[in-house]
Structures are given as structure tokens and as C-alpha cells.
PDB file of C-alpha atoms and ligand atoms in Angstrom:
ATOM      1  CA  UNK A   1     -45.247 -36.348  88.235  1.00 92.00           C
ATOM      2  CA  UNK A   2     -47.053 -39.372  86.789  1.00 97.00           C
ATOM      3  CA  UNK A   3     -49.585 -38.524  84.119  1.00 97.00           C
ATOM      4  CA  UNK A   4     -52.304 -41.027  83.252  1.00 98.00           C
ATOM      5  CA  UNK A   5     -53.463 -40.819  79.654  1.00 98.00           C
ATOM      6  CA  UNK A   6     -56.490 -42.654  78.295  1.00 98.00           C
ATOM      7  CA  UNK A   7     -57.072 -41.185  74.826  1.00 98.00           C
ATOM      8  CA  UNK A   8     -55.104 -42.106  71.713  1.00 98.00           C
ATOM      9  CA  UNK A   9     -54.961 -38.492  70.536  1.00 98.00           C
ATOM     10  CA  UNK A  10     -53.441 -37.460  73.903  1.00 98.00           C
ATOM     11  CA  UNK A  11     -50.778 -40.200  73.975  1.00 98.00           C
ATOM     12  CA  UNK A  12     -49.824 -39.278  70.402  1.00 98.00           C
ATOM     13  CA  UNK A  13     -49.437 -35.633  71.411  1.00 98.00           C
ATOM     14  CA  UNK A  14     -47.438 -36.555  74.526  1.00 98.00           C
ATOM     15  CA  UNK A  15     -45.023 -38.795  72.587  1.00 98.00           C
ATOM     16  CA  UNK A  16     -44.628 -36.114  69.894  1.00 97.00           C
ATOM     17  CA  UNK A  17     -43.573 -33.623  72.556  1.00 96.00           C
ATOM     18  CA  UNK A  18     -41.103 -36.077  74.131  1.00 95.00           C
ATOM     19  CA  UNK A  19     -39.594 -36.945  70.757  1.00 94.00           C
ATOM     20  CA  UNK A  20     -39.141 -33.251  69.874  1.00 94.00           C
ATOM     21  CA  UNK A  21     -36.745 -32.874  72.784  1.00 91.00           C
ATOM     22  CA  UNK A  22     -34.943 -36.078  71.710  1.00 86.00           C
ATOM     23  CA  UNK A  23     -35.729 -37.915  74.898  1.00 89.00           C
ATOM     24  CA  UNK A  24     -35.289 -41.677  74.835  1.00 97.00           C
ATOM     25  CA  UNK A  25     -38.372 -43.630  75.800  1.00 98.00           C
ATOM     26  CA  UNK A  26     -38.364 -46.918  77.715  1.00 98.00           C
ATOM     27  CA  UNK A  27     -41.658 -48.793  77.494  1.00 99.00           C
ATOM     28  CA  UNK A  28     -43.154 -51.517  79.669  1.00 99.00           C
ATOM     29  CA  UNK A  29     -46.421 -52.961  78.315  1.00 99.00           C
ATOM     30  CA  UNK A  30     -48.590 -54.581  81.022  1.00 98.00           C
ATOM     31  CA  UNK A  31     -52.117 -55.681  81.767  1.00 98.00           C
ATOM     32  CA  UNK A  32     -51.877 -54.158  85.264  1.00 98.00           C
ATOM     33  CA  UNK A  33     -52.212 -55.966  88.615  1.00 98.00           C
ATOM     34  CA  UNK A  34     -48.554 -55.098  88.950  1.00 98.00           C
ATOM     35  CA  UNK A  35     -46.082 -57.096  91.029  1.00 98.00           C
ATOM     36  CA  UNK A  36     -42.311 -57.156  91.554  1.00 98.00           C
ATOM     37  CA  UNK A  37     -41.857 -58.830  88.145  1.00 98.00           C
ATOM     38  CA  UNK A  38     -43.335 -55.803  86.382  1.00 98.00           C
ATOM     39  CA  UNK A  39     -41.481 -53.430  88.700  1.00 98.00           C
ATOM     40  CA  UNK A  40     -38.141 -55.047  87.829  1.00 98.00           C
ATOM     41  CA  UNK A  41     -38.838 -54.150  84.175  1.00 99.00           C
ATOM     42  CA  UNK A  42     -39.826 -50.620  85.148  1.00 99.00           C
ATOM     43  CA  UNK A  43     -36.642 -50.166  87.203  1.00 98.00           C
ATOM     44  CA  UNK A  44     -34.483 -51.286  84.284  1.00 98.00           C
ATOM     45  CA  UNK A  45     -36.375 -48.946  81.961  1.00 98.00           C
ATOM     46  CA  UNK A  46     -35.864 -46.106  84.454  1.00 98.00           C
ATOM     47  CA  UNK A  47     -32.092 -46.773  84.505  1.00 98.00           C
ATOM     48  CA  UNK A  48     -31.712 -46.849  80.740  1.00 98.00           C
ATOM     49  CA  UNK A  49     -34.015 -44.120  79.417  1.00 98.00           C
ATOM     50  CA  UNK A  50     -34.894 -40.444  79.862  1.00 97.00           C
ATOM     51  CA  UNK A  51     -38.618 -41.162  80.061  1.00 97.00           C
ATOM     52  CA  UNK A  52     -40.563 -44.268  81.053  1.00 98.00           C
ATOM     53  CA  UNK A  53     -44.018 -45.119  79.721  1.00 98.00           C
ATOM     54  CA  UNK A  54     -46.056 -48.044  81.087  1.00 99.00           C
ATOM     55  CA  UNK A  55     -49.252 -49.238  79.433  1.00 99.00           C
ATOM     56  CA  UNK A  56     -52.003 -50.850  81.471  1.00 98.00           C
ATOM     57  CA  UNK A  57     -54.520 -52.508  79.202  1.00 98.00           C
ATOM     58  CA  UNK A  58     -56.310 -55.804  79.691  1.00 98.00           C
ATOM     59  CA  UNK A  59     -56.370 -56.770  76.042  1.00 98.00           C
ATOM     60  CA  UNK A  60     -59.596 -58.616  75.151  1.00 98.00           C
ATOM     61  CA  UNK A  61     -58.094 -59.964  71.916  1.00 98.00           C
ATOM     62  CA  UNK A  62     -55.674 -62.252  73.739  1.00 98.00           C
ATOM     63  CA  UNK A  63     -58.333 -63.982  75.869  1.00 98.00           C
ATOM     64  CA  UNK A  64     -60.274 -67.008  74.602  1.00 97.00           C
ATOM     65  CA  UNK A  65     -64.058 -67.289  74.996  1.00 94.00           C
ATOM     66  CA  UNK A  66     -63.898 -69.327  78.184  1.00 93.00           C
ATOM     67  CA  UNK A  67     -60.891 -67.559  79.685  1.00 96.00           C
ATOM     68  CA  UNK A  68     -60.607 -65.092  82.548  1.00 96.00           C
ATOM     69  CA  UNK A  69     -61.046 -61.710  80.794  1.00 98.00           C
ATOM     70  CA  UNK A  70     -63.830 -60.565  83.159  1.00 97.00           C
ATOM     71  CA  UNK A  71     -62.181 -61.934  86.249  1.00 96.00           C
ATOM     72  CA  UNK A  72     -58.637 -60.672  85.441  1.00 97.00           C
ATOM     73  CA  UNK A  73     -57.491 -58.523  88.412  1.00 97.00           C
ATOM     74  CA  UNK A  74     -57.803 -54.775  87.808  1.00 98.00           C
ATOM     75  CA  UNK A  75     -56.007 -52.650  90.398  1.00 98.00           C
ATOM     76  CA  UNK A  76     -55.412 -49.326  88.648  1.00 98.00           C
ATOM     77  CA  UNK A  77     -55.123 -47.070  91.721  1.00 98.00           C
ATOM     78  CA  UNK A  78     -52.570 -49.291  93.400  1.00 98.00           C
ATOM     79  CA  UNK A  79     -50.687 -49.784  90.099  1.00 98.00           C
ATOM     80  CA  UNK A  80     -50.423 -46.020  89.644  1.00 98.00           C
ATOM     81  CA  UNK A  81     -49.150 -45.591  93.210  1.00 98.00           C
ATOM     82  CA  UNK A  82     -46.437 -48.182  92.591  1.00 98.00           C
ATOM     83  CA  UNK A  83     -45.467 -46.650  89.251  1.00 98.00           C
ATOM     84  CA  UNK A  84     -45.387 -43.145  90.653  1.00 98.00           C
ATOM     85  CA  UNK A  85     -43.065 -44.412  93.387  1.00 98.00           C
ATOM     86  CA  UNK A  86     -40.758 -45.886  90.701  1.00 98.00           C
ATOM     87  CA  UNK A  87     -40.561 -42.526  88.923  1.00 98.00           C
ATOM     88  CA  UNK A  88     -42.584 -43.537  85.853  1.00 98.00           C
ATOM     89  CA  UNK A  89     -43.554 -40.559  83.703  1.00 98.00           C
ATOM     90  CA  UNK A  90     -46.603 -41.744  81.795  1.00 98.00           C
ATOM     91  CA  UNK A  91     -49.226 -44.466  82.214  1.00 98.00           C
ATOM     92  CA  UNK A  92     -51.250 -45.190  79.096  1.00 99.00           C
ATOM     93  CA  UNK A  93     -54.558 -46.718  80.156  1.00 98.00           C
ATOM     94  CA  UNK A  94     -57.030 -46.747  77.268  1.00 98.00           C
ATOM     95  CA  UNK A  95     -60.286 -48.644  77.353  1.00 97.00           C
ATOM     96  CA  UNK A  96     -61.088 -51.409  74.888  1.00 98.00           C
ATOM     97  CA  UNK A  97     -63.334 -49.236  72.697  1.00 98.00           C
ATOM     98  CA  UNK A  98     -60.497 -46.695  72.364  1.00 98.00           C
ATOM     99  CA  UNK A  99     -57.973 -49.344  71.274  1.00 98.00           C
ATOM    100  CA  UNK A 100     -60.333 -51.323  69.035  1.00 98.00           C
ATOM    101  CA  UNK A 101     -62.580 -48.867  67.300  1.00 96.00           C
ATOM    102  CA  UNK A 102     -65.595 -49.914  65.182  1.00 97.00           C
ATOM    103  CA  UNK A 103     -64.586 -51.941  62.179  1.00 98.00           C
ATOM    104  CA  UNK A 104     -61.220 -53.036  63.592  1.00 98.00           C
ATOM    105  CA  UNK A 105     -60.194 -56.166  61.710  1.00 98.00           C
ATOM    106  CA  UNK A 106     -56.392 -56.287  61.444  1.00 97.00           C
ATOM    107  CA  UNK A 107     -54.459 -59.296  62.656  1.00 96.00           C
ATOM    108  CA  UNK A 108     -50.772 -60.159  63.025  1.00 98.00           C
ATOM    109  CA  UNK A 109     -50.138 -63.809  62.255  1.00 98.00           C
ATOM    110  CA  UNK A 110     -46.885 -65.481  63.244  1.00 98.00           C
ATOM    111  CA  UNK A 111     -46.864 -68.674  61.261  1.00 97.00           C
ATOM    112  CA  UNK A 112     -45.148 -71.627  62.941  1.00 96.00           C
ATOM    113  CA  UNK A 113     -44.788 -69.768  66.264  1.00 98.00           C
ATOM    114  CA  UNK A 114     -48.353 -68.939  67.252  1.00 97.00           C
ATOM    115  CA  UNK A 115     -49.759 -72.467  67.240  1.00 97.00           C
ATOM    116  CA  UNK A 116     -47.128 -74.207  69.372  1.00 98.00           C
ATOM    117  CA  UNK A 117     -46.990 -74.666  73.183  1.00 98.00           C
ATOM    118  CA  UNK A 118     -49.498 -72.220  74.759  1.00 98.00           C
ATOM    119  CA  UNK A 119     -50.792 -71.290  71.308  1.00 98.00           C
ATOM    120  CA  UNK A 120     -51.996 -74.858  70.716  1.00 97.00           C
ATOM    121  CA  UNK A 121     -54.283 -74.636  73.738  1.00 96.00           C
ATOM    122  CA  UNK A 122     -55.121 -70.948  73.413  1.00 97.00           C
ATOM    123  CA  UNK A 123     -55.905 -70.457  69.709  1.00 97.00           C
ATOM    124  CA  UNK A 124     -55.715 -66.801  68.677  1.00 97.00           C
ATOM    125  CA  UNK A 125     -53.886 -65.762  71.850  1.00 98.00           C
ATOM    126  CA  UNK A 126     -50.607 -64.768  70.208  1.00 98.00           C
ATOM    127  CA  UNK A 127     -52.362 -62.937  67.359  1.00 98.00           C
ATOM    128  CA  UNK A 128     -54.031 -60.891  70.059  1.00 98.00           C
ATOM    129  CA  UNK A 129     -50.707 -60.277  71.809  1.00 98.00           C
ATOM    130  CA  UNK A 130     -48.879 -59.398  68.588  1.00 98.00           C
ATOM    131  CA  UNK A 131     -51.483 -56.952  67.357  1.00 98.00           C
ATOM    132  CA  UNK A 132     -51.746 -55.056  70.658  1.00 98.00           C
ATOM    133  CA  UNK A 133     -47.968 -54.884  71.092  1.00 99.00           C
ATOM    134  CA  UNK A 134     -47.599 -53.604  67.527  1.00 98.00           C
ATOM    135  CA  UNK A 135     -50.309 -50.984  68.118  1.00 98.00           C
ATOM    136  CA  UNK A 136     -48.622 -49.902  71.360  1.00 99.00           C
ATOM    137  CA  UNK A 137     -45.209 -49.717  69.672  1.00 99.00           C
ATOM    138  CA  UNK A 138     -46.764 -47.517  66.957  1.00 98.00           C
ATOM    139  CA  UNK A 139     -48.285 -45.182  69.545  1.00 98.00           C
ATOM    140  CA  UNK A 140     -45.464 -45.005  72.106  1.00 98.00           C
ATOM    141  CA  UNK A 141     -42.524 -45.242  69.641  1.00 98.00           C
ATOM    142  CA  UNK A 142     -40.200 -46.580  72.354  1.00 98.00           C
ATOM    143  CA  UNK A 143     -36.431 -46.845  71.993  1.00 98.00           C
ATOM    144  CA  UNK A 144     -36.380 -49.894  74.268  1.00 98.00           C
ATOM    145  CA  UNK A 145     -39.284 -52.163  75.272  1.00 99.00           C
ATOM    146  CA  UNK A 146     -39.045 -54.510  78.243  1.00 99.00           C
ATOM    147  CA  UNK A 147     -40.656 -57.947  78.696  1.00 98.00           C
ATOM    148  CA  UNK A 148     -40.299 -60.690  81.290  1.00 98.00           C
ATOM    149  CA  UNK A 149     -38.881 -64.114  80.463  1.00 98.00           C
ATOM    150  CA  UNK A 150     -41.754 -65.809  82.297  1.00 98.00           C
ATOM    151  CA  UNK A 151     -43.923 -65.335  79.204  1.00 98.00           C
ATOM    152  CA  UNK A 152     -41.300 -67.071  77.108  1.00 98.00           C
ATOM    153  CA  UNK A 153     -43.370 -67.806  73.987  1.00 98.00           C
ATOM    154  CA  UNK A 154     -44.618 -64.212  74.026  1.00 98.00           C
ATOM    155  CA  UNK A 155     -41.015 -62.952  74.016  1.00 98.00           C
ATOM    156  CA  UNK A 156     -40.182 -65.181  71.029  1.00 98.00           C
ATOM    157  CA  UNK A 157     -43.257 -63.972  69.125  1.00 98.00           C
ATOM    158  CA  UNK A 158     -42.513 -60.302  69.830  1.00 98.00           C
ATOM    159  CA  UNK A 159     -38.808 -60.538  68.924  1.00 98.00           C
ATOM    160  CA  UNK A 160     -39.769 -62.289  65.662  1.00 98.00           C
ATOM    161  CA  UNK A 161     -42.415 -59.693  64.825  1.00 98.00           C
ATOM    162  CA  UNK A 162     -39.994 -56.834  65.500  1.00 98.00           C
ATOM    163  CA  UNK A 163     -37.376 -58.431  63.284  1.00 98.00           C
ATOM    164  CA  UNK A 164     -39.759 -59.498  60.484  1.00 98.00           C
ATOM    165  CA  UNK A 165     -41.497 -56.116  60.301  1.00 98.00           C
ATOM    166  CA  UNK A 166     -38.321 -54.014  60.808  1.00 98.00           C
ATOM    167  CA  UNK A 167     -39.809 -52.245  63.809  1.00 98.00           C
ATOM    168  CA  UNK A 168     -37.400 -49.686  65.180  1.00 98.00           C
ATOM    169  CA  UNK A 169     -37.266 -50.788  68.810  1.00 98.00           C
ATOM    170  CA  UNK A 170     -34.812 -52.735  70.965  1.00 98.00           C
ATOM    171  CA  UNK A 171     -36.545 -55.568  72.813  1.00 99.00           C
ATOM    172  CA  UNK A 172     -35.035 -56.517  76.163  1.00 98.00           C
ATOM    173  CA  UNK A 173     -36.024 -59.661  78.008  1.00 98.00           C
ATOM    174  CA  UNK A 174     -35.389 -59.660  81.751  1.00 98.00           C
ATOM    175  CA  UNK A 175     -35.240 -62.675  84.076  1.00 98.00           C
ATOM    176  CA  UNK A 176     -38.308 -64.100  85.792  1.00 98.00           C
ATOM    177  CA  UNK A 177     -38.810 -62.792  89.317  1.00 98.00           C
ATOM    178  CA  UNK A 178     -39.719 -65.512  91.831  1.00 98.00           C
ATOM    179  CA  UNK A 179     -40.948 -65.471  95.398  1.00 97.00           C
ATOM    180  CA  UNK A 180     -38.623 -66.884  98.053  1.00 97.00           C
ATOM    181  CA  UNK A 181     -39.904 -70.442  97.420  1.00 96.00           C
ATOM    182  CA  UNK A 182     -39.336 -70.208  93.679  1.00 98.00           C
ATOM    183  CA  UNK A 183     -42.884 -69.554  92.470  1.00 98.00           C
ATOM    184  CA  UNK A 184     -42.704 -67.259  89.441  1.00 98.00           C
ATOM    185  CA  UNK A 185     -44.570 -64.017  90.117  1.00 98.00           C
ATOM    186  CA  UNK A 186     -47.714 -63.648  88.032  1.00 98.00           C
ATOM    187  CA  UNK A 187     -50.864 -61.561  88.286  1.00 96.00           C
ATOM    188  CA  UNK A 188     -52.789 -64.850  88.096  1.00 96.00           C
ATOM    189  CA  UNK A 189     -51.194 -66.066  91.365  1.00 97.00           C
ATOM    190  CA  UNK A 190     -53.927 -63.928  92.972  1.00 96.00           C
ATOM    191  CA  UNK A 191     -56.394 -66.706  92.028  1.00 97.00           C
ATOM    192  CA  UNK A 192     -54.512 -69.328  94.121  1.00 97.00           C
ATOM    193  CA  UNK A 193     -55.584 -70.386  97.609  1.00 97.00           C
ATOM    194  CA  UNK A 194     -52.840 -70.832 100.236  1.00 96.00           C
ATOM    195  CA  UNK A 195     -52.794 -74.613  99.612  1.00 96.00           C
ATOM    196  CA  UNK A 196     -52.696 -74.105  95.856  1.00 97.00           C
ATOM    197  CA  UNK A 197     -49.770 -71.690  96.259  1.00 97.00           C
ATOM    198  CA  UNK A 198     -47.829 -74.499  97.936  1.00 96.00           C
ATOM    199  CA  UNK A 199     -48.902 -76.956  95.221  1.00 97.00           C
ATOM    200  CA  UNK A 200     -47.769 -74.481  92.561  1.00 98.00           C
ATOM    201  CA  UNK A 201     -44.165 -74.935  93.702  1.00 98.00           C
ATOM    202  CA  UNK A 202     -44.186 -78.174  91.692  1.00 98.00           C
ATOM    203  CA  UNK A 203     -43.617 -76.039  88.568  1.00 98.00           C
ATOM    204  CA  UNK A 204     -40.261 -74.708  89.719  1.00 98.00           C
ATOM    205  CA  UNK A 205     -39.323 -78.044  91.299  1.00 98.00           C
ATOM    206  CA  UNK A 206     -39.903 -79.766  87.955  1.00 98.00           C
ATOM    207  CA  UNK A 207     -37.831 -77.137  86.133  1.00 98.00           C
ATOM    208  CA  UNK A 208     -35.018 -77.535  88.658  1.00 98.00           C
ATOM    209  CA  UNK A 209     -35.163 -81.296  88.176  1.00 98.00           C
ATOM    210  CA  UNK A 210     -34.638 -80.782  84.440  1.00 98.00           C
ATOM    211  CA  UNK A 211     -31.504 -78.716  85.042  1.00 98.00           C
ATOM    212  CA  UNK A 212     -30.150 -81.198  87.598  1.00 98.00           C
ATOM    213  CA  UNK A 213     -30.628 -84.097  85.160  1.00 98.00           C
ATOM    214  CA  UNK A 214     -28.746 -82.135  82.507  1.00 97.00           C
ATOM    215  CA  UNK A 215     -26.006 -81.519  85.102  1.00 97.00           C
ATOM    216  CA  UNK A 216     -25.632 -85.275  85.545  1.00 97.00           C
ATOM    217  CA  UNK A 217     -25.264 -85.773  81.796  1.00 96.00           C
ATOM    218  CA  UNK A 218     -28.811 -86.727  80.733  1.00 97.00           C
ATOM    219  CA  UNK A 219     -29.377 -85.481  77.193  1.00 96.00           C
ATOM    220  CA  UNK A 220     -32.530 -87.292  76.140  1.00 98.00           C
ATOM    221  CA  UNK A 221     -35.390 -84.798  76.422  1.00 98.00           C
ATOM    222  CA  UNK A 222     -38.063 -87.496  76.661  1.00 98.00           C
ATOM    223  CA  UNK A 223     -36.381 -88.894  79.764  1.00 98.00           C
ATOM    224  CA  UNK A 224     -36.174 -85.421  81.317  1.00 98.00           C
ATOM    225  CA  UNK A 225     -39.823 -84.643  80.553  1.00 98.00           C
ATOM    226  CA  UNK A 226     -40.901 -87.976  82.090  1.00 98.00           C
ATOM    227  CA  UNK A 227     -39.065 -87.155  85.325  1.00 98.00           C
ATOM    228  CA  UNK A 228     -40.690 -83.713  85.371  1.00 98.00           C
ATOM    229  CA  UNK A 229     -44.122 -85.276  84.816  1.00 98.00           C
ATOM    230  CA  UNK A 230     -43.572 -87.455  87.894  1.00 98.00           C
ATOM    231  CA  UNK A 231     -43.038 -84.345  90.020  1.00 98.00           C
ATOM    232  CA  UNK A 232     -46.109 -82.585  88.646  1.00 98.00           C
ATOM    233  CA  UNK A 233     -48.448 -85.572  88.854  1.00 97.00           C
ATOM    234  CA  UNK A 234     -47.417 -86.241  92.464  1.00 96.00           C
ATOM    235  CA  UNK A 235     -49.168 -82.974  93.280  1.00 95.00           C
ATOM    236  CA  UNK A 236     -52.926 -83.585  93.622  1.00 92.00           C
ATOM    237  CA  UNK A 237     -54.285 -80.299  92.317  1.00 96.00           C
ATOM    238  CA  UNK A 238     -51.957 -80.174  89.277  1.00 98.00           C
ATOM    239  CA  UNK A 239     -52.785 -81.127  85.694  1.00 98.00           C
ATOM    240  CA  UNK A 240     -50.345 -80.826  82.837  1.00 98.00           C
ATOM    241  CA  UNK A 241     -51.171 -78.753  79.740  1.00 98.00           C
ATOM    242  CA  UNK A 242     -47.703 -79.331  78.345  1.00 98.00           C
ATOM    243  CA  UNK A 243     -44.050 -79.780  79.268  1.00 98.00           C
ATOM    244  CA  UNK A 244     -41.558 -79.321  76.458  1.00 98.00           C
ATOM    245  CA  UNK A 245     -37.884 -78.690  75.795  1.00 98.00           C
ATOM    246  CA  UNK A 246     -37.588 -76.394  72.807  1.00 98.00           C
ATOM    247  CA  UNK A 247     -35.304 -74.443  70.556  1.00 98.00           C
ATOM    248  CA  UNK A 248     -35.417 -70.842  71.863  1.00 98.00           C
ATOM    249  CA  UNK A 249     -36.103 -69.288  68.458  1.00 97.00           C
ATOM    250  CA  UNK A 250     -38.224 -71.777  66.517  1.00 98.00           C
ATOM    251  CA  UNK A 251     -40.000 -73.315  69.542  1.00 98.00           C
ATOM    252  CA  UNK A 252     -39.517 -76.738  67.904  1.00 98.00           C
ATOM    253  CA  UNK A 253     -39.328 -79.555  70.443  1.00 98.00           C
ATOM    254  CA  UNK A 254     -35.836 -81.022  70.771  1.00 98.00           C
ATOM    255  CA  UNK A 255     -34.985 -84.708  71.132  1.00 98.00           C
ATOM    256  CA  UNK A 256     -31.542 -84.101  72.554  1.00 98.00           C
ATOM    257  CA  UNK A 257     -30.753 -81.206  74.886  1.00 98.00           C
ATOM    258  CA  UNK A 258     -28.523 -78.398  73.654  1.00 96.00           C
ATOM    259  CA  UNK A 259     -27.218 -75.589  75.830  1.00 94.00           C
ATOM    260  CA  UNK A 260     -29.624 -72.639  75.526  1.00 97.00           C
ATOM    261  CA  UNK A 261     -32.703 -74.845  75.022  1.00 98.00           C
ATOM    262  CA  UNK A 262     -35.674 -73.739  77.043  1.00 98.00           C
ATOM    263  CA  UNK A 263     -37.662 -76.097  79.210  1.00 98.00           C
ATOM    264  CA  UNK A 264     -41.136 -74.698  79.359  1.00 98.00           C
ATOM    265  CA  UNK A 265     -44.399 -75.811  80.926  1.00 98.00           C
ATOM    266  CA  UNK A 266     -48.027 -74.891  81.461  1.00 98.00           C
ATOM    267  CA  UNK A 267     -49.713 -76.476  84.443  1.00 98.00           C
ATOM    268  CA  UNK A 268     -53.185 -76.052  85.893  1.00 98.00           C
ATOM    269  CA  UNK A 269     -53.299 -75.780  89.652  1.00 98.00           C
ATOM    270  CA  UNK A 270     -56.980 -76.279  90.366  1.00 97.00           C
ATOM    271  CA  UNK A 271     -58.611 -73.877  87.899  1.00 96.00           C
ATOM    272  CA  UNK A 272     -55.594 -71.582  87.543  1.00 97.00           C
ATOM    273  CA  UNK A 273     -53.306 -72.024  84.572  1.00 97.00           C
ATOM    274  CA  UNK A 274     -49.673 -71.166  85.337  1.00 98.00           C
ATOM    275  CA  UNK A 275     -46.661 -71.051  83.021  1.00 98.00           C
ATOM    276  CA  UNK A 276     -42.950 -71.060  83.759  1.00 98.00           C
ATOM    277  CA  UNK A 277     -39.648 -71.859  82.056  1.00 98.00           C
ATOM    278  CA  UNK A 278     -35.889 -71.881  82.475  1.00 98.00           C
ATOM    279  CA  UNK A 279     -33.005 -71.782  80.031  1.00 98.00           C
ATOM    280  CA  UNK A 280     -30.956 -74.976  80.288  1.00 98.00           C
ATOM    281  CA  UNK A 281     -27.204 -74.702  80.436  1.00 94.00           C
ATOM    282  CA  UNK A 282     -24.292 -77.106  80.500  1.00 90.00           C
ATOM    283  CA  UNK A 283     -21.762 -76.823  83.298  1.00 80.00           C
ATOM    284  CA  UNK A 284     -18.345 -76.422  81.696  1.00 71.00           C
ATOM    285  CA  UNK A 285     -15.741 -78.800  83.063  1.00 61.00           C
ATOM    286  CA  UNK A 286     -12.406 -77.015  83.309  1.00 63.00           C
ATOM    287  CA  UNK A 287      -9.462 -79.373  83.390  1.00 62.00           C
ATOM    288  CA  UNK A 288      -6.200 -78.264  84.952  1.00 64.00           C
ATOM    289  CA  UNK A 289      -3.334 -80.299  83.546  1.00 58.00           C
TER     290      UNK A 289
HETATM  291  O1  PAF B 301     -47.517 -59.816  79.113  1.00 69.03           O
HETATM  292  C1  PAF B 301     -48.553 -59.115  79.160  1.00 69.03           C
HETATM  293  O2  PAF B 301     -48.939 -58.583  80.195  1.00 69.03           O
HETATM  294  C2  PAF B 301     -49.377 -58.927  77.888  1.00 69.03           C
HETATM  295  O3  PAF B 301     -49.410 -60.072  77.119  1.00 69.03           O
HETATM  296  C3  PAF B 301     -48.943 -57.708  77.059  1.00 69.03           C
HETATM  297  C4  PAF B 301     -47.521 -57.865  76.537  1.00 69.03           C
HETATM  298  C5  PAF B 301     -49.031 -56.449  77.898  1.00 69.03           C
HETATM  299  C6  PAF B 301     -49.845 -57.547  75.849  1.00 69.03           C
HETATM  300  O4  PAF B 301     -51.178 -57.369  76.239  1.00 69.03           O
END
């Protein structure tokens, strides 16, 4: 039976009870408006742990002043139905005043990581993400926490924080789930009109172009990014926030492609900002003599 907990004192008590019986806890932090991407994380957590906890919390600290905090889709009843169907044990759904009580003023700063890529255009976003994830880790005390690769910079920030602060949790990153045309699933896709949904395919097409150029031996990242820009700008409703090929740990832009680099982009389709990425790989040529 799924239990929905809203109070910090109750989630603490619940986790204490689970830990007493030495149950392992898999944790999937979310902001709700769940889709197959979230459910793929939940299913993995279900496979690998005795108990599964999912948090649903639209975290005000990770939204900028002019961003979509108010508008962000909130679909709690449907989310709980889906999670109950997946055999989730606990949903933690606090409200903002419960998570950020009067006088709250702590921040988690990830120097050199938080101000690159999305962080450049969304100042304060990754501090907001890091602090809420740390708070949730402290409350839920998971053995394994699951995140999707779609939010690539977020995964880098969280892995770094866990390592830097010696947090006792294994972080697992699972592949991006896409619809049949290749559009990465995102709660924000709900903002797109039918035409915009078609336009949004330019993100995955540009990423695929990057991989196909690497397959033909192109190594210069500037050349790859230029070809990607052509694909994006040929789509009327698209504007580029950034396209970059980066080192997967430092997020530094590369000049020459190395296997394992990540090509990452943020594109506005109309008013909706979408992100996506893929890990670039080199095809190994096997020679039979
Ligand atoms: O990826 C998300 O949905 C959020 O950034 C997270 C990790 C739940 C923190 O609010």
C-alpha cells in the first residue's frame, strides 16, 4: 500500500522504522507530473531495493524569478496512481513551508560546475537543486538514488556533491527515455502545442547529427556545433540557448572530441525551454588480418 507523507517528522519516523529492519531504500526524487522517464527510474529502484520512496516536490529554490514555478504542472492524484501501480511504498510530498521553514538560509555552492551551461542562463538553479537533494538525502537516507541522464548537468552536480561531502548514497544515472520520434520525455513537454512538438524534434536530430559526424571522423567540436546550429536554426520556432560538447565531469567545453564527451544543448521552442544530450562514442574498427 502506498503511503503519502507530507510532514518532516512523519517521514523521519517512517525511515527510522524501515532502517530498523535493515531494509534497503531506493529513492527517486521528482517534481511530479510523472512520465515514463520517471517511471523507468522507479522500476529500476523497485528491482534493486526492498523499499522505494519517491519525493514529489516542486522546489521553489531552483526556479528563477521569471521562470515557470507557478505554471509547473502539478498532477498529484495521477502521480500517486502511477506510483501505486509500480509498487512504490512511500511518496514524500511536503509543501514549501515544510521544507523551507522560517529563517532558512543554507546554500550548497558547486564552484566551477554551477555557472556553466544551464547554470549560466539560470543563475542559482543548481544551488537550489543541490540544497533540496541534500535535504532529501538527509531525510530519506537512501541506499541508492536514481536520476535521469536528460538532466545531465544536474547529474554531474549531484555526483560531485555526493563525492565532495562524503554522502553515503550510491547515485545511479539511467538513460533518457524518448518518445517514438526521439523527443526526450520531460514534464515541460506538456507546454508544447502539436506543431511545437514536431519542431522540438530538431533537438534530437541535431544530437544525432553530432554522433554521425563523429562516426565519419570529424573531431573538431566547433565544426560539429556549427552543423548542429544549422539544424536548429532551420526550425522556425527554435532559438538556441547553448550547444556545447563538454567533458562529462568538469563540464569544460572541448575543442577536440574524445570518446565519452557529452554533447548537450538547451533550445527554446516558442516559450518552452528544452534540454537534451547524448554521450558521444567512437566506433571501434576491428581489423581481421
Ligand atoms: O530533476 C528534478 O525533477 C529536480 O531537479 C529534482 C532532482 C527532483 C530536485 O528538485
